[in-house]
Amino acid sequence: GAVVSQHPSRVICKSGTSVKIECRSLDFQATTMFWYRQFPKQSLMLMATSNEGSKATYEQGVEKDKFLINHASLTLSTLTVTSAHPEDSSFYICSAQYQETQYFGPGTRLLVL
Amino acid sequence: DQQVKQNSPSLSVQEGRISILNCDYTNSMFDYFLWYKKYPAEGPTFLISISSIKDKNEDGRFTVFLNKSAKHLSLHIVPSQPGDSAVYFCAAQFSGTYKYIFGTGTRLKVLA
């Protein structure tokens, strides 16, 4: 149980385009989901907390207009990287809260050329 | 300001021996702690957790110890197996929230 999926697993896009990443809880409903970013050989940095039916809460230093988060249902949250630039290239990971624990998706590797 | 630290970036252990991974934190508002295992290009996998009201939690080969006065927790894996080779992250949760702060990770290599 507590399985979280992410799609796509990897994406390459041109600078200036937008990319949408989906995070789904497959066997449970998640009121709260989280989006993280991980740079090579570094820790997971929380970007935002996504609550179903309300606006996301962004961490300090994360541009909300750059990283649009939508949590329209209890099983789906999306992260859209708008007008992507090479510095947005990273590994993006979502998690979903189930009882007392966050369960993570497999991650999405984004490369912006 | 790194509120959760794992001071050992890597650790090598012989198969069958004990692996001890350490984690220190600075914020006394953390009340729940977790350990995750992560392979490259994959999401973290939950291993074990502990509430701040406990000092030990055990699950099979994995035991987590919490020393609140020292703001220190550790993960013991015994016996260690080659399949345990991965990066291990500790995470701390703020009281009253679901928000985690992750440590910097320790790469464990279990040698056959």
Short mmCIF file of C-alpha atoms in Angstrom, two decimals:
data_model
loop_
_atom_site.label_atom_id
_atom_site.label_comp_id
_atom_site.label_asym_id
_atom_site.label_seq_id
_atom_site.Cartn_x
_atom_site.Cartn_y
_atom_site.Cartn_z
CA GLY A 1 0.00 0.00 0.00
CA ALA A 2 0.85 3.75 -0.06
CA VAL A 3 2.12 3.88 -3.61
CA VAL A 4 2.85 7.18 -5.30
CA SER A 5 3.52 7.57 -9.00
CA GLN A 6 5.02 10.41 -10.99
CA HIS A 7 4.82 11.18 -14.66
CA PRO A 8 6.90 11.68 -16.69
CA SER A 9 9.99 10.01 -15.27
CA ARG A 10 12.22 12.21 -17.37
CA VAL A 11 11.68 15.14 -19.68
CA ILE A 12 13.88 17.26 -21.90
CA CYS A 13 12.57 20.61 -23.01
CA LYS A 14 13.74 23.79 -24.67
CA SER A 15 14.39 26.92 -22.69
CA GLY A 16 11.27 29.06 -22.42
CA THR A 17 8.77 26.23 -22.57
CA SER A 18 6.58 24.96 -19.73
CA VAL A 19 6.64 21.46 -18.31
CA LYS A 20 3.95 19.74 -16.25
CA ILE A 21 4.75 16.95 -13.80
CA GLU A 22 1.99 14.81 -12.33
CA CYS A 23 2.00 13.14 -8.93
CA ARG A 24 -0.63 10.55 -8.11
CA SER A 25 -1.42 8.56 -4.98
CA LEU A 26 -2.51 5.21 -6.38
CA ASP A 27 -4.07 3.39 -3.45
CA PHE A 28 -4.95 6.10 -0.96
CA GLN A 29 -6.33 9.59 -0.84
CA ALA A 30 -3.92 12.36 0.03
CA THR A 31 -5.16 15.66 1.34
CA THR A 32 -1.60 16.88 1.46
CA MET A 33 1.16 16.39 -1.07
CA PHE A 34 4.63 17.86 -1.20
CA TRP A 35 7.04 18.84 -3.95
CA TYR A 36 10.78 18.56 -3.48
CA ARG A 37 13.79 19.29 -5.59
CA GLN A 38 17.11 17.51 -5.36
CA PHE A 39 20.37 18.73 -6.85
CA PRO A 40 23.13 16.19 -7.51
CA LYS A 41 24.59 14.76 -4.32
CA GLN A 42 22.50 17.09 -2.19
CA SER A 43 19.55 16.76 0.10
CA LEU A 44 15.89 16.98 -0.79
CA MET A 45 14.73 20.57 -0.56
CA LEU A 46 11.04 21.16 0.10
CA MET A 47 9.59 23.52 -2.49
CA ALA A 48 5.94 23.62 -1.53
CA THR A 49 3.11 21.95 0.32
CA SER A 50 0.06 21.20 -1.78
CA ASN A 51 -3.33 20.92 -0.11
CA GLU A 52 -6.35 19.58 -1.98
CA GLY A 53 -8.78 22.34 -2.83
CA SER A 54 -6.64 25.21 -1.64
CA LYS A 55 -3.58 27.19 -2.65
CA ALA A 56 -0.17 25.68 -2.20
CA THR A 57 2.18 26.94 0.48
CA TYR A 58 5.60 27.76 -0.92
CA GLU A 59 8.89 27.68 0.93
CA GLN A 60 10.99 30.79 1.19
CA GLY A 61 12.86 31.50 -2.00
CA VAL A 62 10.59 29.43 -4.25
CA GLU A 63 8.83 31.50 -6.89
CA LYS A 64 5.14 30.64 -6.92
CA ASP A 65 4.67 32.09 -10.40
CA LYS A 66 7.50 29.95 -11.68
CA PHE A 67 6.44 26.70 -10.08
CA LEU A 68 2.66 26.42 -10.37
CA ILE A 69 1.07 23.78 -8.19
CA ASN A 70 -2.46 22.46 -8.54
CA HIS A 71 -4.03 19.86 -6.24
CA ALA A 72 -7.45 19.46 -7.77
CA SER A 73 -8.28 16.03 -6.41
CA LEU A 74 -7.37 13.80 -3.48
CA THR A 75 -5.16 11.67 -5.69
CA LEU A 76 -3.51 14.14 -8.03
CA SER A 77 -1.17 17.09 -7.66
CA THR A 78 0.62 18.75 -10.56
CA LEU A 79 3.72 20.91 -10.69
CA THR A 80 4.17 23.11 -13.75
CA VAL A 81 7.57 24.65 -14.33
CA THR A 82 6.78 27.74 -16.38
CA SER A 83 9.19 29.33 -18.83
CA ALA A 84 11.83 26.80 -17.91
CA HIS A 85 15.49 27.75 -18.00
CA PRO A 86 18.62 25.59 -17.76
CA GLU A 87 18.99 26.41 -14.06
CA ASP A 88 15.63 24.68 -13.49
CA SER A 89 17.20 21.40 -14.55
CA SER A 90 16.95 19.12 -11.56
CA PHE A 91 15.35 16.03 -10.06
CA TYR A 92 11.82 16.79 -8.86
CA ILE A 93 10.18 14.45 -6.38
CA CYS A 94 6.67 14.51 -4.97
CA SER A 95 5.34 12.87 -1.86
CA ALA A 96 1.89 12.22 -0.47
CA GLN A 97 0.93 12.17 3.17
CA TYR A 98 -0.60 8.94 4.39
CA GLN A 99 -1.33 8.75 8.10
CA GLU A 100 1.89 9.91 9.77
CA THR A 101 4.29 9.34 6.91
CA GLN A 102 5.12 10.83 3.54
CA TYR A 103 5.40 8.35 0.70
CA PHE A 104 7.47 9.41 -2.27
CA GLY A 105 7.08 9.11 -5.99
CA PRO A 106 9.94 7.87 -8.17
CA GLY A 107 10.95 11.36 -9.23
CA THR A 108 11.13 13.27 -12.51
CA ARG A 109 14.41 14.23 -14.11
CA LEU A 110 14.03 17.57 -15.91
CA LEU A 111 16.65 18.77 -18.34
CA VAL A 112 16.20 22.21 -19.88
CA LEU A 113 18.32 22.88 -22.92
CA ASP B 1 21.17 26.99 8.16
CA GLN B 2 21.12 23.20 8.05
CA GLN B 3 18.72 22.14 10.78
CA VAL B 4 19.23 18.43 10.15
CA LYS B 5 22.75 17.19 9.57
CA GLN B 6 24.31 13.91 8.64
CA ASN B 7 27.99 14.50 9.17
CA SER B 8 29.22 11.34 7.49
CA PRO B 9 28.76 11.58 3.73
CA SER B 10 29.70 7.94 3.29
CA LEU B 11 30.13 4.71 5.21
CA SER B 12 31.47 1.29 4.23
CA VAL B 13 30.60 -1.82 6.20
CA GLN B 14 31.32 -5.49 5.72
CA GLU B 15 28.35 -7.74 5.01
CA GLY B 16 26.92 -9.23 8.20
CA ARG B 17 28.26 -6.45 10.41
CA ILE B 18 26.32 -3.56 11.94
CA SER B 19 25.82 -0.30 10.05
CA ILE B 20 25.30 2.78 12.19
CA LEU B 21 24.12 5.95 10.51
CA ASN B 22 23.94 9.17 12.50
CA CYS B 23 21.86 12.29 12.32
CA ASP B 24 21.91 15.49 14.39
CA TYR B 25 19.30 18.21 14.56
CA THR B 26 19.16 21.65 16.04
CA ASN B 27 15.48 22.57 16.28
CA SER B 28 13.67 21.42 19.41
CA MET B 29 10.34 21.89 17.60
CA PHE B 30 10.88 18.62 15.72
CA ASP B 31 8.76 15.88 17.26
CA TYR B 32 8.85 13.05 14.74
CA PHE B 33 11.82 11.57 12.94
CA LEU B 34 12.11 9.24 9.98
CA TRP B 35 14.72 7.39 7.98
CA TYR B 36 14.47 6.93 4.24
CA LYS B 37 16.56 4.90 1.82
CA LYS B 38 17.20 6.21 -1.66
CA TYR B 39 18.68 4.77 -4.82
CA PRO B 40 19.95 7.06 -7.60
CA ALA B 41 17.22 8.52 -9.81
CA GLU B 42 14.48 7.10 -7.57
CA GLY B 43 12.29 8.52 -4.86
CA PRO B 44 13.09 7.82 -1.20
CA THR B 45 11.62 4.71 0.40
CA PHE B 46 10.36 4.91 3.97
CA LEU B 47 12.24 2.67 6.40
CA ILE B 48 11.40 3.46 9.99
CA SER B 49 10.26 6.31 12.18
CA ILE B 50 10.24 7.38 15.81
CA SER B 51 8.20 9.78 17.85
CA SER B 52 9.95 12.16 20.21
CA ILE B 53 8.23 10.49 23.15
CA LYS B 54 10.20 7.33 22.51
CA ASP B 55 13.90 6.59 22.55
CA LYS B 56 13.94 3.43 20.48
CA ASN B 57 11.94 1.82 17.72
CA GLU B 58 12.73 -1.50 16.09
CA ASP B 59 11.54 -3.10 12.87
CA GLY B 60 13.32 -6.24 11.79
CA ARG B 61 16.94 -5.47 11.00
CA PHE B 62 16.39 -1.73 11.48
CA THR B 63 16.46 0.07 14.82
CA VAL B 64 16.26 3.81 15.33
CA PHE B 65 17.53 5.40 18.53
CA LEU B 66 16.63 8.92 19.64
CA ASN B 67 18.56 10.94 22.20
CA LYS B 68 16.52 14.10 22.68
CA SER B 69 18.92 15.76 25.09
CA ALA B 70 21.71 15.42 22.57
CA LYS B 71 19.39 16.12 19.62
CA HIS B 72 20.77 13.02 17.98
CA LEU B 73 19.30 10.00 16.28
CA SER B 74 20.86 6.97 14.75
CA LEU B 75 19.83 4.11 12.51
CA HIS B 76 21.27 0.68 13.17
CA ILE B 77 21.11 -1.99 10.50
CA VAL B 78 22.08 -5.46 11.59
CA PRO B 79 23.09 -7.63 9.92
CA SER B 80 24.00 -5.43 6.97
CA GLN B 81 23.37 -6.86 3.51
CA PRO B 82 24.71 -5.80 0.09
CA GLY B 83 21.18 -4.79 -0.89
CA ASP B 84 21.28 -2.17 1.86
CA SER B 85 23.78 -0.18 -0.19
CA ALA B 86 22.07 3.14 -0.91
CA VAL B 87 21.89 6.71 0.34
CA TYR B 88 20.12 7.08 3.66
CA PHE B 89 18.37 10.29 4.63
CA CYS B 90 17.07 11.19 8.03
CA ALA B 91 14.12 13.55 8.17
CA ALA B 92 12.60 15.57 10.98
CA GLN B 93 9.02 16.72 11.18
CA PHE B 94 7.89 19.95 12.81
CA SER B 95 5.40 19.61 15.62
CA GLY B 96 1.86 20.26 14.40
CA THR B 97 2.74 20.02 10.71
CA TYR B 98 3.48 17.37 8.13
CA LYS B 99 6.51 19.29 6.91
CA TYR B 100 9.84 17.45 6.82
CA ILE B 101 13.37 18.75 6.84
CA PHE B 102 15.82 16.29 5.35
CA GLY B 103 19.43 15.69 6.28
CA THR B 104 22.19 15.73 3.73
CA GLY B 105 22.34 11.96 3.35
CA THR B 106 24.89 9.23 4.02
CA ARG B 107 25.95 6.84 1.28
CA LEU B 108 26.18 3.33 2.72
CA LYS B 109 28.16 0.68 0.92
CA VAL B 110 27.90 -2.86 2.23
CA LEU B 111 30.79 -4.96 1.01
CA ALA B 112 30.22 -8.62 0.23
#
